[in-house]
mmCIF file of C-alpha atoms and ligand atoms in Angstrom:
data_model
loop_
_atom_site.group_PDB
_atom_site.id
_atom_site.type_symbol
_atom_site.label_atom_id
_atom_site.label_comp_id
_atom_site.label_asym_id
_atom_site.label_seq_id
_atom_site.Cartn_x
_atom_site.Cartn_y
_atom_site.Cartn_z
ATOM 1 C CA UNK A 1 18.316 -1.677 -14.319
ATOM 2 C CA UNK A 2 15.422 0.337 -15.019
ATOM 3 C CA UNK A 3 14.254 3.116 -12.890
ATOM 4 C CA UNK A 4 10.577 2.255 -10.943
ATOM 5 C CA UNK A 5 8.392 3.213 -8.437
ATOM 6 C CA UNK A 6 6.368 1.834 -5.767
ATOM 7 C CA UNK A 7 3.265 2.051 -3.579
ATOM 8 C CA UNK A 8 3.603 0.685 0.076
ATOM 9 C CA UNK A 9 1.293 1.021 2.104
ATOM 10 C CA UNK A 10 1.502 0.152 5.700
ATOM 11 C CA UNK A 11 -1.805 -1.504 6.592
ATOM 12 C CA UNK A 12 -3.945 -0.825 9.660
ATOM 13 C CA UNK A 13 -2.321 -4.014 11.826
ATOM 14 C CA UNK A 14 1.506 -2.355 11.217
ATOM 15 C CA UNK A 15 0.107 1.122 12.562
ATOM 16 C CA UNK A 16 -1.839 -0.218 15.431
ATOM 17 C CA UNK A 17 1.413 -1.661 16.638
ATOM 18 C CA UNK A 18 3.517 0.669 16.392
ATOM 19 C CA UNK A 19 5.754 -0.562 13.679
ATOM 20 C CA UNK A 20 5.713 2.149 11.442
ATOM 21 C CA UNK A 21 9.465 3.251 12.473
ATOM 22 C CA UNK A 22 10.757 -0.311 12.565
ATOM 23 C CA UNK A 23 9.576 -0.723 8.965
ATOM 24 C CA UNK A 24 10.720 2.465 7.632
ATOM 25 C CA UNK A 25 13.642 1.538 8.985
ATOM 26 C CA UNK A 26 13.891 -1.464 7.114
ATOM 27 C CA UNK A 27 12.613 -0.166 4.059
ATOM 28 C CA UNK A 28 16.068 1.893 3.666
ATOM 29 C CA UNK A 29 18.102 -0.207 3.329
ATOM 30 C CA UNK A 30 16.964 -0.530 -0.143
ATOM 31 C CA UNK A 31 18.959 2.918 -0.545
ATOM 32 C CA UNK A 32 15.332 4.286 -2.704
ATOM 33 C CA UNK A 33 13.512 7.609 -2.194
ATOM 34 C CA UNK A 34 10.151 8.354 -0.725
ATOM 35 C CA UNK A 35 8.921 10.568 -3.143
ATOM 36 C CA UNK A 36 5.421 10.945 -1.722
ATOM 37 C CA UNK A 37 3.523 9.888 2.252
ATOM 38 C CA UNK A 38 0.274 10.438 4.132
ATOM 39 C CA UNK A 39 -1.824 8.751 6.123
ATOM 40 C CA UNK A 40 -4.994 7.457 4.491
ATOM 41 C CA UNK A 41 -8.794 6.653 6.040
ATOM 42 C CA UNK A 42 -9.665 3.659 3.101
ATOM 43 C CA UNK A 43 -12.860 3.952 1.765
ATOM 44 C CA UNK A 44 -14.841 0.730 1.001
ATOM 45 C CA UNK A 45 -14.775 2.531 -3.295
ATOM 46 C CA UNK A 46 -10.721 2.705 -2.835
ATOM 47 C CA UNK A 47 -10.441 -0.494 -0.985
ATOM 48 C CA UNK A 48 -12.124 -2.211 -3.083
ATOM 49 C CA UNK A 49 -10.589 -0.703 -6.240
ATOM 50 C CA UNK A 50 -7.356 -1.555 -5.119
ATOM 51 C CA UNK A 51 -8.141 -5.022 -4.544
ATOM 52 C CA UNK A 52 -10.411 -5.555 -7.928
ATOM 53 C CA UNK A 53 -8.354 -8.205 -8.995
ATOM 54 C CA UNK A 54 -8.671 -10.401 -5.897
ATOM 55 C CA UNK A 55 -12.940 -9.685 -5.798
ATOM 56 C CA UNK A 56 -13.579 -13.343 -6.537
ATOM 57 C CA UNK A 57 -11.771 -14.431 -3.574
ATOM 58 C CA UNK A 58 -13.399 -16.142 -0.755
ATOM 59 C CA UNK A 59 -11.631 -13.763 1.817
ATOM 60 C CA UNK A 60 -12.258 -10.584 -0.488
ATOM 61 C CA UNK A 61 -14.919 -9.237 2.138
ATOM 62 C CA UNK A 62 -12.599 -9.837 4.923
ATOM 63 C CA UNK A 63 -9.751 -8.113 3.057
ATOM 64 C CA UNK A 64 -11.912 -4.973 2.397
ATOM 65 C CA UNK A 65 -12.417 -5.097 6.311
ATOM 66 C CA UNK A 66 -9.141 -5.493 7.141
ATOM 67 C CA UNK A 67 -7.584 -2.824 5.385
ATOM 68 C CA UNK A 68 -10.107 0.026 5.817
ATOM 69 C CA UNK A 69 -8.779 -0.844 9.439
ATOM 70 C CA UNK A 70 -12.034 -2.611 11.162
ATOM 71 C CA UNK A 71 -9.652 -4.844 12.787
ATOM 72 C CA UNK A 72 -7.543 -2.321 13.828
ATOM 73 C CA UNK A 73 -7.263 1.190 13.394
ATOM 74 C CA UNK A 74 -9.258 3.263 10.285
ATOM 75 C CA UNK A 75 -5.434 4.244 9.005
ATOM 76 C CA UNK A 76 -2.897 3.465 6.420
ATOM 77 C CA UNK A 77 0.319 5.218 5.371
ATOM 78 C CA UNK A 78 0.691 4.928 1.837
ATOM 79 C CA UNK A 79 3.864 5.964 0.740
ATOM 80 C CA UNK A 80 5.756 6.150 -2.803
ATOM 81 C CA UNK A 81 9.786 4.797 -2.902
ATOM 82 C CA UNK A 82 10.709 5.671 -5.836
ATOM 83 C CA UNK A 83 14.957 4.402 -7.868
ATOM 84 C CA UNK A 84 16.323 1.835 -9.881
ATOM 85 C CA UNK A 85 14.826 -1.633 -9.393
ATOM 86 C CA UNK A 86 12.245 -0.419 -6.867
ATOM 87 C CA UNK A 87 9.840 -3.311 -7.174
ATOM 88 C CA UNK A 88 12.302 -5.725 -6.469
ATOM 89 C CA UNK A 89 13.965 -4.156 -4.005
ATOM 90 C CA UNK A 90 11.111 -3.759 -2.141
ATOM 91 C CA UNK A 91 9.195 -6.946 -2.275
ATOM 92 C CA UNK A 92 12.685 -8.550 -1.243
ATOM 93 C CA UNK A 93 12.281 -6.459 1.999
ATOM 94 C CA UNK A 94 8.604 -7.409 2.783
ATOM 95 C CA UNK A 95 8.505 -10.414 1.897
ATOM 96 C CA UNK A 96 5.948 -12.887 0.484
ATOM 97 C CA UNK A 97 2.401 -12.923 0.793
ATOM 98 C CA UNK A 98 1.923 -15.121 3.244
ATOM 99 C CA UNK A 99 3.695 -14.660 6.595
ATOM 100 C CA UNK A 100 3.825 -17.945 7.156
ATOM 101 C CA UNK A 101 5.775 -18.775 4.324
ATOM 102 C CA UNK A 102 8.000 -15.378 4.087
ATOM 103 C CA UNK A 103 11.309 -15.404 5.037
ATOM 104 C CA UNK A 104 11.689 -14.573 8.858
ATOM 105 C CA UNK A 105 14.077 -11.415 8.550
ATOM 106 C CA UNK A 106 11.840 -10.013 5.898
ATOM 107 C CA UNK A 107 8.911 -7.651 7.430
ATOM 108 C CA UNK A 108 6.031 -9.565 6.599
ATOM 109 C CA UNK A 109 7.472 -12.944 8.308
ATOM 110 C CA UNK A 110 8.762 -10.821 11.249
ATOM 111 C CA UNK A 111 5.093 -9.005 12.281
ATOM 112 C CA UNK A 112 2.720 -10.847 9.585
ATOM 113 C CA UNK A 113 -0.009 -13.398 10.846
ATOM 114 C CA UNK A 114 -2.649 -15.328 9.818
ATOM 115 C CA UNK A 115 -5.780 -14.455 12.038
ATOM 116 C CA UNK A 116 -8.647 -17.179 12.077
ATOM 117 C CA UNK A 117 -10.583 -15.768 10.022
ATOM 118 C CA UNK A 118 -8.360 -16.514 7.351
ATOM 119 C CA UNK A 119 -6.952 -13.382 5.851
ATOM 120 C CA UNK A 120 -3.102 -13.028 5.979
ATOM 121 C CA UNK A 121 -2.478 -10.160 8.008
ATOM 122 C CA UNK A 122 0.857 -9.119 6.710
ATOM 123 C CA UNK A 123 1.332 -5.698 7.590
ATOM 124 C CA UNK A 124 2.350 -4.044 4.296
ATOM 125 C CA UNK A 125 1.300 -3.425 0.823
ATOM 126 C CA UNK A 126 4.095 -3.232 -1.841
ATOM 127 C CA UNK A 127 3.426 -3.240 -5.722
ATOM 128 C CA UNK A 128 3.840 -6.364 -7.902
ATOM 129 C CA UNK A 129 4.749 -4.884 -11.099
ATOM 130 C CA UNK A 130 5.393 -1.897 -12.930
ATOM 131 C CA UNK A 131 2.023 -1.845 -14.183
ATOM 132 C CA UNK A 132 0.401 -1.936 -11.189
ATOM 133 C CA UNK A 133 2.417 -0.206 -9.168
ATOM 134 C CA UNK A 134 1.268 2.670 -12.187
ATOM 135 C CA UNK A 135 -2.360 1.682 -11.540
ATOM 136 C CA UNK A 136 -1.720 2.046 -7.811
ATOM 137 C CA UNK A 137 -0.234 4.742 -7.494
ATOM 138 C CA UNK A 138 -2.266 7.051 -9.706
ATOM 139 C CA UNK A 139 -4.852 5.469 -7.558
ATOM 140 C CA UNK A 140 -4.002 6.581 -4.178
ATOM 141 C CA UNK A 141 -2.033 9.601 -4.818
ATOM 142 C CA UNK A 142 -3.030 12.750 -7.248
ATOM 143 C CA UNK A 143 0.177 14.584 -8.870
ATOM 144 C CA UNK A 144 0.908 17.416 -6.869
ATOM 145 C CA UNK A 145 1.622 15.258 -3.605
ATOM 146 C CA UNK A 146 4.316 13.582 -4.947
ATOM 147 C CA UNK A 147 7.767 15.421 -5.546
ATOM 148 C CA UNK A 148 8.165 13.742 -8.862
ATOM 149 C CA UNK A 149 5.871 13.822 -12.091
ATOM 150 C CA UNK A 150 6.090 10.189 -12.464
ATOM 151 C CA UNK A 151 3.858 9.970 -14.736
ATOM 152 C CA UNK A 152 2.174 11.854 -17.345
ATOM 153 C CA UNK A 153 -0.117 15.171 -16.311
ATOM 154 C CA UNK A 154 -2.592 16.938 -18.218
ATOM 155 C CA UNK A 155 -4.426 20.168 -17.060
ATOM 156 C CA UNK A 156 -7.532 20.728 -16.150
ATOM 157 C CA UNK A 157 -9.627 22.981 -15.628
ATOM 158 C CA UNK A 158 -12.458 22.685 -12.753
ATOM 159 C CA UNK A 159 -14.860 24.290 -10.276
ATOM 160 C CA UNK A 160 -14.829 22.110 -7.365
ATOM 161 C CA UNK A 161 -14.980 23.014 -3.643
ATOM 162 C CA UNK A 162 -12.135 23.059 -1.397
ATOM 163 C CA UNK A 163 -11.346 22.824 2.411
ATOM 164 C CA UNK A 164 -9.197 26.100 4.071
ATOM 165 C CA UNK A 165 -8.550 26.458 7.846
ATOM 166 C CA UNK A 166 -10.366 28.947 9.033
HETATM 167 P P1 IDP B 201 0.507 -9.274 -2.215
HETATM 168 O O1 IDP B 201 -0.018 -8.323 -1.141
HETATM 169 O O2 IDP B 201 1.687 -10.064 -1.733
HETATM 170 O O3 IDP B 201 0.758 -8.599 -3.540
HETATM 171 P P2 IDP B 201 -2.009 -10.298 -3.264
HETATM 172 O O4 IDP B 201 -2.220 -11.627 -3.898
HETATM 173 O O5 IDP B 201 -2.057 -9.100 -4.131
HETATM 174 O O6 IDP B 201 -0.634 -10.382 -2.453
HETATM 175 O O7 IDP B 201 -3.089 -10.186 -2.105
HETATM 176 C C1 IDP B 201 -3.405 -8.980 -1.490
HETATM 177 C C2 IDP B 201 -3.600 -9.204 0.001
HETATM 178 O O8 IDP B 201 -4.698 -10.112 0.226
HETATM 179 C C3 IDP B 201 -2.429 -9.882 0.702
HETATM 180 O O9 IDP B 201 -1.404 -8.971 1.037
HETATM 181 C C4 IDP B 201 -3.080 -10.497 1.907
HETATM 182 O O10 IDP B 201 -3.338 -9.531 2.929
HETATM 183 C C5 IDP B 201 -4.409 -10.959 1.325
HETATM 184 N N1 IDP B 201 -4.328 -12.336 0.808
HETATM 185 C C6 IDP B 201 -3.817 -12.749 -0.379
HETATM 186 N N2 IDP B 201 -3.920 -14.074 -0.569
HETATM 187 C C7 IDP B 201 -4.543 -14.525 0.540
HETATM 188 C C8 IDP B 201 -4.958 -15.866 0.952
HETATM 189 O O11 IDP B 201 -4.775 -16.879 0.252
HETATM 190 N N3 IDP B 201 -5.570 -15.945 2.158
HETATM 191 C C9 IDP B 201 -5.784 -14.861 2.947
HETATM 192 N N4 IDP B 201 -5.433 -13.615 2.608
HETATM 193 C C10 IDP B 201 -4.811 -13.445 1.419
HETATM 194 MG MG1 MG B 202 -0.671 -7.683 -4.774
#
């Protein structure tokens, strides 16, 4: 079994009802690591990056809404587990994409819905693949706020502008 990594995110529905505990809970007994969390305000650029492959969809727009947190609350907690047969693991845990048709002890058919609009509201995000969970990660998380080099680094060197307290 290969080692892996993947992105969850728990959407703005899961936050806004307070199951953020119950599904971290859950999400151990997968025995992985979180090697990286923090609570996200999506951007329409990142939503809709993350869901390019899903753009010709009839319920894209509504999907865009939904998890920049229109719905619910303008927060998601993206987090990084990170061991041998992540992917699996996790997707076992959550559950398929529609809550409807996931099994009921898995998180998504526990707290999922399907709202009228259409769009499944299923609570969490988990990677598909290795290659996307790559493309996903890199994509919500930059190197140094994850514990891990996961993946390949390269330095650098820029003259940007950066937020202190003051
Ligand atoms: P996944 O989240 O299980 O990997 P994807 O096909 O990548 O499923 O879809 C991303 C998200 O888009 C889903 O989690 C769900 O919120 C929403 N979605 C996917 N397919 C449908 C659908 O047929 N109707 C409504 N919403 C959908
Ligand atoms: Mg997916």
């Amino acid at each position: 079994m290969a080692v892996e990594q993947s992105l969850i995110l728990i959407k703005p529905d899961g936050l806004v009802k307070s199951l953020t505990g119950n599904i971290i809970s859950k999400m151990s007994e997968t025995e992985l690591k979180i090697v990286g969390a923090k609570i996200v305000q999506v951007t329409k650029e990142l939503a809709e990056e993350h869901y390019h492959h899903l753009r010709e969809e009839k319920f894209f727009d509504e999907l865009i809404k939904y998890i920049m947190g229109e719905y619910h609350t303008k927060r998601v907690l993206a987090m990084v587990y990170h061991g041998e047969n992540a992917i699996k693991l996790v997707r076992k845990i959550v559950g398929v994409t529609d809550p409807e048709r996931a099994e009921p002890i898995s998180i998504r058919g526990k707290y999922g819905r399907v709202t009228r609009a259409g769009v499944f509201e299923n609570v969490v995000h988990a990677s598909e693949n290795t290659k996307e969970a790559e493309r996903e990660i890199k994509l919500w998380f930059r190197p140094d706020e994850l514990v891990y080099t996961l993946y390949p680094t390269e330095i650098k060197n820029v003259k940007i502008d950066k937020v202190f307290w003051k």
